[in-house]
XYZ file of C-alpha atoms in Angstrom:
561
model
C -176.891 87.957 -132.928
C -173.353 88.392 -134.275
C -171.874 86.126 -131.615
C -174.133 83.175 -132.426
C -173.741 83.390 -136.218
C -169.999 83.895 -136.292
C -169.276 81.342 -133.560
C -171.247 78.675 -135.409
C -169.350 79.289 -138.655
C -166.052 79.380 -136.804
C -166.648 75.973 -135.224
C -167.904 74.407 -138.449
C -164.814 75.577 -140.281
C -162.636 73.916 -137.638
C -160.854 77.153 -136.846
C -159.826 75.999 -133.403
C -156.216 76.774 -132.614
C -155.127 76.269 -128.997
C -152.009 77.852 -127.543
C -148.896 75.904 -128.488
C -145.904 77.003 -126.444
C -142.611 76.001 -127.990
C -141.318 74.303 -124.851
C -144.487 72.746 -123.504
C -147.574 70.939 -124.703
C -149.430 71.630 -121.459
C -152.278 74.094 -121.095
C -151.039 77.685 -120.876
C -151.139 79.684 -117.694
C -153.247 82.816 -118.076
C -152.487 86.039 -116.219
C -155.148 88.707 -116.671
C -154.074 92.101 -115.322
C -156.844 94.700 -115.133
C -155.940 98.288 -114.297
C -158.674 100.487 -112.846
C -159.497 103.868 -114.475
C -156.218 104.001 -116.414
C -156.288 106.580 -119.187
C -155.310 105.927 -122.799
C -152.555 108.540 -122.493
C -151.141 107.187 -119.223
C -149.014 104.423 -120.759
C -145.970 105.396 -122.752
C -146.571 102.793 -125.447
C -149.295 105.160 -126.707
C -146.815 107.980 -127.082
C -146.967 109.804 -123.758
C -143.634 111.245 -122.652
C -144.912 112.323 -119.254
C -145.227 108.946 -117.492
C -142.866 106.230 -118.715
C -144.050 102.625 -118.316
C -141.093 100.448 -119.404
C -142.394 97.081 -118.182
C -145.832 97.566 -119.692
C -144.243 98.810 -122.919
C -141.877 95.840 -123.070
C -144.733 93.339 -123.037
C -146.837 95.429 -125.400
C -144.082 95.754 -128.012
C -143.146 92.071 -127.718
C -146.780 91.086 -128.140
C -149.845 92.639 -129.719
C -150.875 96.185 -128.878
C -154.678 96.076 -129.021
C -155.410 99.522 -130.386
C -159.048 98.738 -131.120
C -160.335 96.991 -127.989
C -163.478 98.394 -126.373
C -164.824 97.989 -122.891
C -167.771 99.307 -120.866
C -167.847 102.913 -119.580
C -167.718 102.097 -115.842
C -166.380 99.527 -113.393
C -169.105 96.983 -112.609
C -170.437 96.616 -116.181
C -166.905 95.995 -117.487
C -166.370 93.203 -114.992
C -169.780 91.749 -115.781
C -168.858 91.644 -119.476
C -165.473 90.041 -118.754
C -166.786 87.382 -116.392
C -169.850 86.378 -118.437
C -168.936 87.075 -122.067
C -172.238 88.911 -122.364
C -173.291 92.512 -122.889
C -174.390 93.895 -119.494
C -177.749 94.987 -120.962
C -178.752 91.315 -121.054
C -178.314 91.049 -117.284
C -179.648 94.406 -116.133
C -176.103 95.453 -115.156
C -175.619 98.282 -117.679
C -176.156 101.165 -115.258
C -174.080 102.738 -112.483
C -171.461 100.717 -110.625
C -172.666 98.770 -107.606
C -172.386 100.696 -104.318
C -171.307 99.228 -101.005
C -174.750 99.422 -99.396
C -176.584 98.231 -102.496
C -178.170 94.752 -102.294
C -177.273 93.835 -105.859
C -174.798 91.733 -107.786
C -174.049 89.730 -110.880
C -176.953 87.241 -111.131
C -176.175 83.864 -109.579
C -177.708 82.172 -112.606
C -174.668 83.205 -114.655
C -171.700 80.903 -115.110
C -168.495 82.899 -114.754
C -165.103 82.748 -116.444
C -163.283 80.944 -113.582
C -165.945 78.229 -113.543
C -165.262 77.443 -117.191
C -161.544 77.250 -116.480
C -161.944 74.990 -113.470
C -163.640 72.540 -115.836
C -160.497 72.659 -117.973
C -158.371 71.696 -114.971
C -157.137 75.155 -113.966
C -156.369 76.614 -110.570
C -158.353 79.853 -110.391
C -157.026 82.781 -108.354
C -158.399 86.304 -107.902
C -156.573 89.295 -106.462
C -157.762 92.864 -105.947
C -161.081 94.350 -106.937
C -164.286 92.320 -107.142
C -167.167 94.828 -107.468
C -169.723 92.259 -108.606
C -171.789 92.135 -105.438
C -171.319 90.862 -101.883
C -174.592 91.580 -100.079
C -174.990 87.801 -99.838
C -171.962 85.533 -99.491
C -173.097 83.592 -102.546
C -172.064 86.570 -104.685
C -168.465 86.721 -103.456
C -165.486 85.505 -105.525
C -164.735 82.266 -103.682
C -168.376 81.271 -104.185
C -168.253 82.133 -107.911
C -165.452 79.927 -109.171
C -162.254 81.351 -107.692
C -160.353 79.027 -105.387
C -158.678 81.887 -103.552
C -159.104 85.627 -103.190
C -157.099 88.453 -101.678
C -158.802 91.769 -102.240
C -161.814 93.947 -101.634
C -165.482 93.514 -102.468
C -166.407 97.152 -103.131
C -165.477 99.611 -105.877
C -162.373 101.125 -104.291
C -160.544 101.589 -100.998
C -157.708 103.734 -99.725
C -154.256 102.473 -100.644
C -152.904 102.081 -97.111
C -155.828 101.654 -94.708
C -158.295 99.838 -97.035
C -161.219 101.960 -95.908
C -164.151 102.725 -98.200
C -166.166 105.842 -97.393
C -169.561 105.836 -99.099
C -171.974 108.721 -98.613
C -175.701 108.168 -98.992
C -178.094 111.093 -99.099
C -180.625 109.402 -96.861
C -178.289 107.688 -94.396
C -175.113 109.759 -94.275
C -171.577 108.400 -94.484
C -170.723 104.715 -94.112
C -167.064 103.950 -93.337
C -165.670 100.442 -93.300
C -162.591 98.282 -93.795
C -162.600 96.120 -96.909
C -159.735 93.674 -97.411
C -159.959 89.906 -97.163
C -158.060 86.698 -97.598
C -160.764 84.504 -99.003
C -163.575 85.380 -96.536
C -161.392 86.390 -93.569
C -160.663 90.045 -92.793
C -156.973 90.858 -93.437
C -156.294 93.387 -90.667
C -152.579 92.566 -90.733
C -152.129 94.302 -94.102
C -153.093 97.767 -92.844
C -150.313 100.235 -93.626
C -148.957 98.283 -96.595
C -149.367 99.848 -100.045
C -152.171 98.135 -101.982
C -150.338 97.762 -105.284
C -147.448 96.066 -103.496
C -149.776 93.852 -101.461
C -151.570 92.576 -104.538
C -148.326 92.104 -106.446
C -146.772 90.199 -103.542
C -149.757 87.860 -103.560
C -149.493 87.313 -107.322
C -145.788 86.502 -107.014
C -146.469 84.104 -104.135
C -149.181 82.279 -106.062
C -146.926 81.930 -109.088
C -144.086 80.531 -106.959
C -146.390 78.069 -105.190
C -148.278 76.892 -108.261
C -147.777 73.142 -108.911
C -145.794 72.580 -112.092
C -148.314 70.088 -113.448
C -151.396 72.311 -113.093
C -152.227 75.411 -115.168
C -153.331 78.604 -113.456
C -155.799 81.368 -114.247
C -154.616 84.425 -112.309
C -156.960 87.423 -112.306
C -155.068 90.429 -110.955
C -157.564 93.301 -110.754
C -155.560 96.194 -109.358
C -156.889 99.065 -107.263
C -154.436 101.194 -109.235
C -155.040 103.731 -110.526
C -158.541 104.395 -109.149
C -158.783 107.361 -106.808
C -159.357 106.669 -103.133
C -161.500 108.486 -100.580
C -162.200 112.191 -100.462
C -159.593 114.196 -98.620
C -156.744 112.065 -99.952
C -157.848 110.590 -103.266
C -154.337 109.879 -104.598
C -151.757 107.875 -102.683
C -148.279 106.585 -103.516
C -144.981 106.120 -101.683
C -143.172 109.447 -101.463
C -140.024 107.910 -102.930
C -142.019 107.123 -106.058
C -143.625 110.561 -106.205
C -140.178 112.153 -106.068
C -139.282 110.517 -109.392
C -141.758 112.773 -111.208
C -140.584 116.264 -110.310
C -140.904 117.194 -113.988
C -144.697 117.108 -113.515
C -145.723 120.437 -112.037
C -149.255 119.641 -110.897
C -148.994 117.824 -107.520
C -152.059 115.659 -108.165
C -150.849 114.565 -111.581
C -147.424 113.905 -110.043
C -148.870 111.552 -107.426
C -150.992 109.897 -110.082
C -147.842 109.310 -112.144
C -146.279 107.575 -109.143
C -149.353 105.337 -108.883
C -148.975 104.408 -112.558
C -145.266 103.754 -112.011
C -146.037 101.330 -109.187
C -148.530 99.587 -111.476
C -145.798 99.276 -114.095
C -143.435 97.862 -111.501
C -146.111 95.321 -110.579
C -146.298 94.110 -114.166
C -142.520 93.699 -114.212
C -142.473 91.743 -110.967
C -145.202 89.381 -112.163
C -143.368 88.686 -115.420
C -140.103 88.170 -113.541
C -141.816 85.668 -111.202
C -143.158 83.736 -114.183
C -139.657 83.607 -115.674
C -138.073 82.451 -112.405
C -140.729 79.721 -112.149
C -139.793 78.724 -115.716
C -143.386 79.026 -116.933
C -143.290 82.368 -118.749
C -142.992 80.768 -122.175
C -146.161 78.797 -121.461
C -148.158 81.812 -120.217
C -150.580 84.233 -121.850
C -150.621 87.737 -120.329
C -153.415 90.240 -120.912
C -153.266 93.819 -119.720
C -156.155 96.255 -120.021
C -157.984 99.077 -118.284
C -161.588 98.520 -117.270
C -162.570 101.907 -118.759
C -161.098 105.333 -119.399
C -159.921 107.769 -116.786
C -162.158 110.175 -114.854
C -159.718 112.842 -115.772
C -158.939 116.513 -115.112
C -159.398 119.770 -116.975
C -156.548 121.487 -118.795
C -155.553 123.561 -115.785
C -155.062 120.414 -113.706
C -157.914 121.348 -111.369
C -160.602 119.007 -110.137
C -163.375 118.689 -112.720
C -166.371 118.935 -110.371
C -168.976 117.030 -112.378
C -167.097 113.791 -111.641
C -168.007 114.154 -107.992
C -171.661 114.362 -108.984
C -171.629 110.791 -110.280
C -169.760 109.524 -107.224
C -166.579 108.839 -109.210
C -163.787 111.203 -108.175
C -161.187 112.214 -110.739
C -157.787 110.583 -110.628
C -155.917 113.086 -112.840
C -155.415 110.513 -115.568
C -155.471 111.411 -119.247
C -157.452 109.981 -122.168
C -156.001 112.484 -124.613
C -156.239 112.797 -127.576
C -159.653 111.184 -127.200
C -162.860 112.969 -126.283
C -164.672 112.098 -123.077
C -164.004 110.437 -119.745
C -165.017 107.416 -117.743
C -168.823 107.154 -117.637
C -169.178 108.222 -121.283
C -169.375 106.374 -124.585
C -166.783 108.601 -126.215
C -163.497 106.953 -127.161
C -161.921 108.326 -123.986
C -164.423 106.377 -121.901
C -164.599 103.020 -123.664
C -161.384 102.463 -125.631
C -159.019 100.515 -123.413
C -155.239 100.781 -123.121
C -154.497 97.108 -123.678
C -152.258 94.394 -125.080
C -151.813 90.633 -125.100
C -148.483 88.841 -124.837
C -147.610 85.183 -125.358
C -144.566 83.504 -126.815
C -146.625 82.402 -129.836
C -147.732 85.987 -130.378
C -144.198 87.317 -129.967
C -143.401 85.700 -133.314
C -146.021 87.933 -134.912
C -145.807 91.051 -132.748
C -147.634 94.091 -134.064
C -149.961 96.990 -133.383
C -153.403 95.587 -134.066
C -156.473 97.390 -135.361
C -158.566 94.239 -135.083
C -161.917 95.117 -133.509
C -162.380 93.506 -130.101
C -164.639 93.854 -127.078
C -164.086 92.870 -123.462
C -166.716 90.116 -123.849
C -164.380 88.400 -126.331
C -161.892 87.411 -123.650
C -163.957 84.557 -122.237
C -164.306 82.559 -125.496
C -160.875 83.657 -126.754
C -158.973 82.495 -123.680
C -161.149 79.397 -123.358
C -160.108 78.454 -126.881
C -156.455 79.271 -126.221
C -156.603 76.987 -123.170
C -157.721 74.068 -125.328
C -161.435 74.331 -124.609
C -163.869 73.431 -127.371
C -165.874 76.557 -128.302
C -168.834 74.294 -129.122
C -169.262 73.713 -125.392
C -169.793 77.405 -124.627
C -173.321 78.826 -124.353
C -174.740 79.935 -127.678
C -176.014 83.222 -126.241
C -172.604 84.752 -125.538
C -171.851 88.097 -127.132
C -168.110 87.513 -126.986
C -166.367 86.033 -130.016
C -163.412 83.681 -130.146
C -160.586 85.854 -131.458
C -157.691 83.500 -130.736
C -157.034 82.403 -134.324
C -157.359 85.994 -135.515
C -154.757 87.082 -132.974
C -152.294 84.232 -133.536
C -152.512 84.276 -137.337
C -153.159 88.008 -137.812
C -156.376 87.292 -139.640
C -159.324 89.714 -139.818
C -161.264 90.115 -136.599
C -164.269 87.867 -136.141
C -166.110 90.928 -134.869
C -167.798 93.424 -137.183
C -169.546 95.556 -134.585
C -169.592 96.383 -130.878
C -172.550 97.443 -128.772
C -171.009 100.015 -126.432
C -174.014 100.251 -124.131
C -177.665 101.153 -123.823
C -178.563 103.023 -120.652
C -182.343 103.247 -120.715
C -182.482 105.536 -117.684
C -179.976 108.058 -119.025
C -181.394 107.579 -122.558
C -177.828 107.126 -123.717
C -176.585 104.548 -126.226
C -173.749 103.838 -128.608
C -172.684 101.277 -131.190
C -169.762 100.763 -133.581
C -169.876 98.951 -136.912
C -166.802 98.852 -139.133
C -165.444 102.411 -139.097
C -168.754 104.018 -138.075
C -169.816 104.993 -134.556
C -173.283 106.166 -133.546
C -173.976 107.870 -130.198
C -177.418 108.921 -129.005
C -177.881 111.172 -125.987
C -175.356 112.204 -123.366
C -174.471 111.612 -119.753
C -174.427 114.325 -117.080
C -175.922 116.863 -119.483
C -172.882 116.619 -121.719
C -170.437 117.988 -119.149
C -168.090 115.033 -119.693
C -168.065 115.345 -123.484
C -165.032 117.564 -124.012
C -161.304 116.949 -124.318
C -159.643 116.770 -120.907
C -156.334 115.655 -119.494
C -154.073 117.308 -122.028
C -150.454 116.474 -121.227
C -147.232 117.791 -122.669
C -143.912 116.004 -123.198
C -141.757 116.348 -120.101
C -139.016 113.697 -120.404
C -137.336 111.914 -123.280
C -138.652 108.448 -124.058
C -136.101 105.790 -123.136
C -136.382 102.753 -125.395
C -133.304 101.227 -123.756
C -135.120 101.260 -120.399
C -137.924 99.276 -122.039
C -135.536 96.571 -123.239
C -133.773 96.389 -119.863
C -136.856 96.558 -117.665
C -137.779 93.498 -115.605
C -140.315 92.445 -118.221
C -138.039 93.320 -121.140
C -135.174 91.212 -119.789
C -137.485 88.302 -118.980
C -139.023 88.003 -122.432
C -135.664 88.500 -124.166
C -134.242 85.466 -122.381
C -136.757 82.974 -123.673
C -135.816 80.322 -126.213
C -133.490 81.402 -129.004
C -136.204 80.746 -131.577
C -138.106 83.869 -130.541
C -137.289 87.163 -132.253
C -135.557 89.803 -130.162
C -136.960 93.332 -130.078
C -134.512 96.129 -130.799
C -134.564 99.820 -129.937
C -135.635 100.502 -133.522
C -138.506 98.005 -133.161
C -139.681 99.722 -129.976
C -139.651 103.172 -131.540
C -141.382 101.999 -134.705
C -144.142 100.197 -132.793
C -144.602 103.178 -130.512
C -144.976 105.495 -133.483
C -147.613 103.168 -134.940
C -149.499 102.981 -131.613
C -150.068 106.738 -131.405
C -153.504 108.078 -132.364
C -153.225 111.245 -134.451
C -156.071 113.716 -134.800
C -156.759 116.938 -136.631
C -154.755 119.435 -134.559
C -157.010 122.334 -135.539
C -160.029 120.644 -133.989
C -158.866 118.244 -131.307
C -158.768 119.804 -127.865
C -160.779 122.898 -128.758
C -164.305 121.555 -128.286
C -165.518 121.569 -124.709
C -168.911 120.038 -125.466
C -170.295 117.413 -127.812
C -170.622 118.289 -131.518
C -174.038 116.613 -131.455
C -177.349 118.427 -131.085
C -178.819 117.801 -127.648
C -180.230 114.283 -127.509
C -179.855 113.725 -131.251
C -177.943 110.968 -133.006
C -174.281 111.686 -133.664
C -172.317 109.737 -136.301
C -168.540 109.604 -136.621
C -166.224 108.071 -139.194
C -163.541 106.711 -136.873
C -161.179 105.944 -139.722
C -161.061 109.561 -140.873
C -161.858 111.120 -137.488
C -160.582 108.882 -134.643
C -161.105 111.624 -132.047
C -164.787 112.272 -132.813
C -164.633 115.917 -133.814
C -167.032 116.035 -136.790
C -170.620 114.781 -136.706
C -171.403 113.356 -140.171
C -174.924 112.096 -139.460
C -176.489 114.386 -142.083
C -174.015 113.305 -144.753
C -174.572 109.571 -144.092
C -178.253 109.185 -143.292
C -178.314 105.562 -144.441
C -175.451 104.535 -142.164
C -177.074 106.300 -139.213
C -180.346 104.496 -139.902
C -178.624 101.110 -140.078
C -176.836 101.592 -136.760
C -179.990 102.971 -135.176
C -181.858 99.818 -136.235
C -179.130 97.734 -134.602
C -179.604 99.665 -131.383
C -183.345 99.049 -131.562
C -182.670 95.320 -131.923
C -180.580 95.296 -128.747
C -183.043 97.528 -126.957
C -185.575 94.711 -127.273
C -183.121 92.364 -125.530
C -182.410 94.773 -122.687
C -183.283 93.806 -119.118
C -184.115 96.881 -117.006
C -181.365 97.970 -114.656
C -181.285 95.993 -111.439
C -179.673 98.676 -109.262
C -181.364 98.677 -105.862
C -182.103 101.273 -103.148
C -179.381 101.479 -100.530
C -179.885 99.306 -97.462
C -179.050 100.860 -94.061
C -178.396 97.412 -92.599
C -175.223 97.307 -94.716
C -173.642 99.933 -92.433
C -170.165 98.642 -91.471
C -170.707 99.734 -87.867
C -172.895 96.625 -87.550
C -170.030 94.330 -88.604
C -166.991 95.413 -86.610
C -166.497 98.374 -88.947
C -166.048 96.166 -92.018
C -167.912 95.959 -95.294
C -169.441 92.501 -95.047
C -172.279 90.443 -96.464
C -175.442 91.351 -94.617
C -178.367 89.573 -96.270
C -179.035 85.898 -95.684
């Protein structure tokens, strides 16, 4: 509805502004870095003094911090939205993430993001997590528009041995290896740390990329998703030792995992600079959803295990909720976009965006004509809004409708409506509270790998100072009512009833104002009813015992032909 109307007006007005790098008239390279289960409070550009992320911060503060970008509440739906530009409800993919033994995937009738970019002359490369189906080979990344792939098909693996352990009530535990180069099992990488492996591949692809051909690089990290039970968190001990100020051993290891992710970002930016293509590159960083976090004592929060998603000891604070919820902690993504054009207008943005917007936005930035995109996309072209700091093209976001859980949410302007709850409301509190442990080091941001790389671009670009970093960081922090935030362990909404929040006055969802604004609640409820009519029932399938890796040399492999 909104996508069709706004896109038509946007095209008619001629608001089509491709990327224009100052040193090149060629199409921009696009590097899309997706973190997995990273919490809002786990990057220091949002104000956390517990885990410092200097490379991530350097790009964020030299670009646009996207403080109002929403995603889906869990892994597979977020990737569906990114790859198609559509709300998952329109494809039956709005429910739980796809399991290893589940014969399901993103419908083959859908044209995906890399296919659009191949038509624009791009090399298309995928690294890391797929999680969009593999029960038939036709669903795998190299059959869906990516020219190469190094990664895993399932939802997560261990960081050193690349094993996924899935437990099924009817069939028991399935254990299998899941790491491939294209469609060939990559046994030789066993024992190498996943974040390093994926970063090495990204650096190699950047170095080998022909100078006359643009590249779309999709780097979907395993980090910082938890791994298998027994040892859910893994990082090199040398990295863990850097975080002795964190008392909880799980949170300490998690911090090391975040640190390696930050290092990865720095190495990728450095490789782009050494290739002399950084100034003609757009970099996006975001988390696919919020963190499945921990309670205030640092102990495992057991209800996460019930949904098959183990906690990773991340933090969404000061937001309410976790991964698998529609609270801000579940669907507001830690994210930014950097490009040399955007560096001239760096800022902390409150422009409303949704993960579906990336397909038309990047397509436009790459010189594609938005008129050629399908008219039924839900994503909106936000490129001109980002470059020129104009109002967002988006006025509302459908967060999700889960017809089985009877759980839905929508945002319009500053209003957010939530109906129902997930897991009986046990994920609705404030979790993952962290406390300052080290002093923020703005100098380390400027002299990080990424900070040095972007500061050495053409002299026409503005240079960020320590004062700029501190000012932007202060603006990026979400501040809530301290007398209310963190004290509510359950939802302020009556069980199953509609809950309305004014996100401008109450960004942490502490006060239900549905009774005071009956008209607003009714309007948003009508919008949900409209989308409910467009919903395709969830396509999740019963688990198939023939997917057992023991049948395929102990690997997770396509099994249906």
